[in-house]
Steps between C-alpha positions, in 0.01 A plus 500: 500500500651797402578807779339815479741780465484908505470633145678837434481694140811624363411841561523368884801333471666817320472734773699275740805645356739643758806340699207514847230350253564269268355245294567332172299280246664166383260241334191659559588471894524813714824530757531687781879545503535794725703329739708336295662804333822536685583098477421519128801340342513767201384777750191716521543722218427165227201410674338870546565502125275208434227658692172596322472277243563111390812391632547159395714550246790743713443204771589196219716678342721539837534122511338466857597156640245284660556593858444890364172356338389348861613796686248671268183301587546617866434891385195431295167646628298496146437421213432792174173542386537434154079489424447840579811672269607274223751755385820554736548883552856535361332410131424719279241398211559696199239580256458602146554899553840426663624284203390770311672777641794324545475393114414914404811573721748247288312644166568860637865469565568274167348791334719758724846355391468361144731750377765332723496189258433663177806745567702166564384344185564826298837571613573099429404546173662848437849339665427201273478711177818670582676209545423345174590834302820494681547249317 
């Protein structure tokens, strides 16, 4: 039978942030690792940076050995609501008018500096001309 745990959003979670406050998401669980800080291997500085938002990947990434992983389970107190925001805060969705200003702002500057290539080409060809008369 499964055990009923505390569900926090991100949102929560996020503003748990500081080195007297601190919690961090890692596989949808929430951790309470306030206390831990100053024994942090790495020190407090790479955790506080993995506050407010997923991080699973900074936390496999470090190669955390088993006894790290089991030291973990002892500072959960939750689990993330995923139902209520299926997006994760730190993502961005783009949409069509952002393509397309970014696509107007590549069309603007190609139209801004053609005369940088032309005046390459031209001069090529001018140099090219000499060259062969030179000759």
């Amino acid at each position: 039978m499964p055990t009923l745990t505390k569900l926090y959003t991100m949102q929560e979670a996020s503003q748990h942030n500081t080195k007297d406050d601190c919690w961090v998401v890692i596989d949808d669980k929430v951790y309470d690792v306030t206390s831990y800080l100053d024994e942090h291997p790495g020190g407090d500085d790479v955790v506080l940076v993995a506050t407010g938002k997923d991080a699973t990947d900074d936390f496999e990434d470090a190669g955390h050995s088993e006894s790290a992983k089991e030291l973990m389970q002892s500072f959960c107190i939750g689990e993330l609501d995923t139902s209520s925001s299926p997006v994760s805060p730190e993502l961005k969705i783009s949409t069509n008018k952002e393509t397309t200003g970014y696509s107007q702002k590549l069309m603007d500057l190609t139209k801004q500096y053609w005369t940088i290539p032309v005046a390459i080409v031209g001069i090529s060809v001018v140099v090219g001309f000499l060259y062969m008369y030179k000759k």
